[in-house]
GROMACS .gro file of C-alpha atoms in nm:
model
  169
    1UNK     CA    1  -1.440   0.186  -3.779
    2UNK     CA    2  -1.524  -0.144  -3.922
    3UNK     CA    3  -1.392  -0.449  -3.786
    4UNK     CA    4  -1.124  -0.554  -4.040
    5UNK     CA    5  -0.999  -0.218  -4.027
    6UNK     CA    6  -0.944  -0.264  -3.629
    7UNK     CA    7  -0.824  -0.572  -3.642
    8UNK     CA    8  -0.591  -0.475  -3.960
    9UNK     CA    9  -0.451  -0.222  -3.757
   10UNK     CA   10  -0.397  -0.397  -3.446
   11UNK     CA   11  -0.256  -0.684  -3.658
   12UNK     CA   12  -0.023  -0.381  -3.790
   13UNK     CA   13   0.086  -0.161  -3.433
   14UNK     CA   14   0.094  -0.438  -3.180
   15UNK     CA   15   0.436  -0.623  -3.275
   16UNK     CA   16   0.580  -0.242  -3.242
   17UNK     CA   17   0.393  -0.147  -2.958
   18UNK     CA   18   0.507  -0.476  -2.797
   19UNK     CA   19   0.859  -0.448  -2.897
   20UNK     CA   20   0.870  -0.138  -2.714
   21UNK     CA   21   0.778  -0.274  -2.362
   22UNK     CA   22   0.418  -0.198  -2.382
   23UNK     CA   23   0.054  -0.378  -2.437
   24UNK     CA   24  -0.175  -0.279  -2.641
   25UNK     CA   25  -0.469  -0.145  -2.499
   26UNK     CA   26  -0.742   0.004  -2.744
   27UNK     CA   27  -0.746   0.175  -3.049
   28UNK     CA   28  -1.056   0.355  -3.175
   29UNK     CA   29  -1.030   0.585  -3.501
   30UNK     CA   30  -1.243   0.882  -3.467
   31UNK     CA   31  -1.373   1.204  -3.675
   32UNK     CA   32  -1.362   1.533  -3.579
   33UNK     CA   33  -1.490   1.793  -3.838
   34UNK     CA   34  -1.311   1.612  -4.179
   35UNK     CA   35  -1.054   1.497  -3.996
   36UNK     CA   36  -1.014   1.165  -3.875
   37UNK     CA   37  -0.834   1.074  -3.514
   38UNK     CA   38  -0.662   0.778  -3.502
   39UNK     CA   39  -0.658   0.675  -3.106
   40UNK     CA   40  -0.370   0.443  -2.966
   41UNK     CA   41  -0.371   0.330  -2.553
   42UNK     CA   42  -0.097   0.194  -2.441
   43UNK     CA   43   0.031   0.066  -2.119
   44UNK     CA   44   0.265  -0.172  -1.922
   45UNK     CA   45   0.251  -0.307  -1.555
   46UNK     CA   46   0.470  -0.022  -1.456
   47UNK     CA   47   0.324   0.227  -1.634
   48UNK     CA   48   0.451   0.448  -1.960
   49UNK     CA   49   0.635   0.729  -1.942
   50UNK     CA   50   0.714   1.030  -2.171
   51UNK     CA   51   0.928   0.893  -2.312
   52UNK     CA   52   0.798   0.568  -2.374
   53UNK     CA   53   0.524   0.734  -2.528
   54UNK     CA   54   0.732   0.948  -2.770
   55UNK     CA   55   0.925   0.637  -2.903
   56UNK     CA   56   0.595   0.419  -2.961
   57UNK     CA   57   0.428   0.735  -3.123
   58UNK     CA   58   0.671   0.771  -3.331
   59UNK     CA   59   0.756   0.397  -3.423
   60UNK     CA   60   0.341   0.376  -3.545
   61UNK     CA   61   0.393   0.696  -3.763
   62UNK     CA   62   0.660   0.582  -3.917
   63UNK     CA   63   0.485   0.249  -4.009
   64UNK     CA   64   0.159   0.389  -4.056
   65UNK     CA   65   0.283   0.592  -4.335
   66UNK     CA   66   0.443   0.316  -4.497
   67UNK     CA   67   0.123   0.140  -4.515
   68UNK     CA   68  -0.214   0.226  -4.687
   69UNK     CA   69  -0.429   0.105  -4.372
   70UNK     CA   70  -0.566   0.449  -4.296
   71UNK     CA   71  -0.661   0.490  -4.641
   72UNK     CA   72  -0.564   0.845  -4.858
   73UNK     CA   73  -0.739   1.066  -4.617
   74UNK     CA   74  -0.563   1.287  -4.382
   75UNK     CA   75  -0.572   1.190  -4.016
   76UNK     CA   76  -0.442   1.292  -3.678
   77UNK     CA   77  -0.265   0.999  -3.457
   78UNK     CA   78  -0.239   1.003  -3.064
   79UNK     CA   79  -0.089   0.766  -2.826
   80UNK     CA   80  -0.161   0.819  -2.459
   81UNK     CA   81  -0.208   0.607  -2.158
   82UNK     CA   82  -0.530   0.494  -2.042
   83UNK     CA   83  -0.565   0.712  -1.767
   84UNK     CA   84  -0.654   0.753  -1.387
   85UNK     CA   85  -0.999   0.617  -1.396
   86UNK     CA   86  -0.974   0.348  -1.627
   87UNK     CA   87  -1.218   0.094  -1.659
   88UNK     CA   88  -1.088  -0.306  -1.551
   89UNK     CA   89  -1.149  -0.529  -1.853
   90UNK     CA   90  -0.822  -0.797  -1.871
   91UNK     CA   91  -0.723  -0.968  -1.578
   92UNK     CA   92  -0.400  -0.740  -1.630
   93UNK     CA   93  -0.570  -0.469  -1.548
   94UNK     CA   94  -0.662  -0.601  -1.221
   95UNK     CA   95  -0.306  -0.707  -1.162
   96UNK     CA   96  -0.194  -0.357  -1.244
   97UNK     CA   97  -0.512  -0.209  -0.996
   98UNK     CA   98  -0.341  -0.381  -0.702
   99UNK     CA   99  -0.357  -0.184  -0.424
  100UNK     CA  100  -0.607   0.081  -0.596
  101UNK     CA  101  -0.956   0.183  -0.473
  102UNK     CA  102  -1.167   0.057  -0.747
  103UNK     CA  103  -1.565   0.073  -0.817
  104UNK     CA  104  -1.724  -0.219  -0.867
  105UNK     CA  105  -2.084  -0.278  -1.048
  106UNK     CA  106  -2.174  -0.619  -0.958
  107UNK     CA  107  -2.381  -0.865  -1.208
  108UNK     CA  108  -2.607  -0.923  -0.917
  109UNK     CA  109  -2.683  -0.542  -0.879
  110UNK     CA  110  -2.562  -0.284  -0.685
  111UNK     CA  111  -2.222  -0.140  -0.670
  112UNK     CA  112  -1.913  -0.169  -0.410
  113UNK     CA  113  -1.577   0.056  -0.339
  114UNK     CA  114  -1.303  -0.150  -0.253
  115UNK     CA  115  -0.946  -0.203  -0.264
  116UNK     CA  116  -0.767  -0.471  -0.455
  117UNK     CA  117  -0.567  -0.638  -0.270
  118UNK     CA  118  -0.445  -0.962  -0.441
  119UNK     CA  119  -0.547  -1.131  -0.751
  120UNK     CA  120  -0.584  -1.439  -0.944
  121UNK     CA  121  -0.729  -1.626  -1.203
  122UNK     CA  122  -1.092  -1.667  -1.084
  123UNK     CA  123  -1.073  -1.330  -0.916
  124UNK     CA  124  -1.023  -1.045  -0.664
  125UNK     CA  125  -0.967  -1.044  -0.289
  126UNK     CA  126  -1.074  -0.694  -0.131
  127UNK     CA  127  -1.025  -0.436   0.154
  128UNK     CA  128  -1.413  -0.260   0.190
  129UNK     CA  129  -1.314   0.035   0.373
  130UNK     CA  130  -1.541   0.062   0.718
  131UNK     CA  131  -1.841   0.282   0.735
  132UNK     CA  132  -1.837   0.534   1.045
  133UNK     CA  133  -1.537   0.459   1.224
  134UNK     CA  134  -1.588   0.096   1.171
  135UNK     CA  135  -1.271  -0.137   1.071
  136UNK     CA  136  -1.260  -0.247   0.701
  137UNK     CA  137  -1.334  -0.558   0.582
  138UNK     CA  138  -1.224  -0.844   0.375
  139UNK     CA  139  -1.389  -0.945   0.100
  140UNK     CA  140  -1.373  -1.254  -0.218
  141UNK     CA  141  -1.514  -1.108  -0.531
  142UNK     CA  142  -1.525  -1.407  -0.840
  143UNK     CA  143  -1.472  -1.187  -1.203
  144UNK     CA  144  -1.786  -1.380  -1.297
  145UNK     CA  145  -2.018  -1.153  -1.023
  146UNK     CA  146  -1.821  -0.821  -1.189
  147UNK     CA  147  -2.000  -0.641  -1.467
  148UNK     CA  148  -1.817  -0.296  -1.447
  149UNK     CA  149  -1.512  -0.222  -1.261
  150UNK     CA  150  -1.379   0.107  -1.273
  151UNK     CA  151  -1.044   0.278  -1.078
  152UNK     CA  152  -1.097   0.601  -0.848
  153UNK     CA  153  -0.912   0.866  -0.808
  154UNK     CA  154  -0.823   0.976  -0.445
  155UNK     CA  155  -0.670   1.258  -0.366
  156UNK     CA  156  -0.588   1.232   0.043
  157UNK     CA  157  -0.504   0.859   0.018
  158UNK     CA  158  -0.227   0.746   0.309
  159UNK     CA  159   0.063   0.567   0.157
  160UNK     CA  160   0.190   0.276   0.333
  161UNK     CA  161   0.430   0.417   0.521
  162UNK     CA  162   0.200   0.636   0.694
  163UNK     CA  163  -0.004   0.390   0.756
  164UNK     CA  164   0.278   0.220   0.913
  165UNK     CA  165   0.381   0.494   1.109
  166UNK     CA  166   0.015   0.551   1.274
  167UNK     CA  167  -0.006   0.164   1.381
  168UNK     CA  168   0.305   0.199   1.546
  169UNK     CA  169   0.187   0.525   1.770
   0.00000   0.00000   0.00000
């Protein structure tokens, strides 16, 4: 996709996207076979729903169709969310990652698992979870020392209240 036609197309969808609650996130027009894929992520701070999803998809149809930006050729459109492992590139994301074990590839080298635990404009403060029985740790990490950040997925994580619960016993 060449650059005016991304940026002629987020020009286009992101008033609608954000007059339905919702950022922009990426959009990335794809072929498969003769068919093109257009590709719309969206998000908010509290997520997107169904719902949500339905109402934006069908808000860019309508004014995709009424426009010539995609050209005569048939295409596909999807809108979706950007999923569980998504990779941290705004400083919303980070806001949004807040109390989320996230890998981190550092500029430096090397790569950390931590958990965001506050954030601000020069960067992340951290929970490194302890090694071996060990207690975890704090830890400052500046968004200048962050090349690739990236959330996990965990599957047996303790929710607060549990956590709660076992400090009091």
């Amino acid at each position: 996709m060449s650059t005016t036609q991304s940026e002629r197309l987020r020009e286009l969808l992101e008033p609608l996207v954000t007059s339905q609650g919702l950022d922009l996130e990426e959009i990335a027009v794809d072929s498969v076979g003769r068919k093109r894929v257009l590709r719309v992520v969206v998000d908010s701070d509290s997520g997107a729903d169904l719902d949500q999803i339905a109402d934006v998809s069908r808000a860019l149809s309508a004014k995709l169709d009424e426009t010539n930006v995609m050209g005569d050729a048939a295409y596909d459109l999807e809108v979706g969310t950007p999923g569980a492992e998504r990779e941290l590139t705004e400083h919303r994301h980070y806001v949004r990652a807040v109390d989320r074990l996230v890998k981190f590839q550092l500029t430096e080298g090397g790569d950390l698992v931590a958990r965001i635990l506050t954030v601000d404009d020069e960067g992340v403060d951290l929970e490194v979870p302890g090694v071996k029985g060990r207690r975890a740790t704090s830890r400052r990490l500046a968004f200048a020392d962050i090349a690739k950040a990236r959330v996990q997925v965990e599957f047996n994580r303790k929710d607060k209240k549990d956590m709660k619960e076992e400090e009091e016993a």
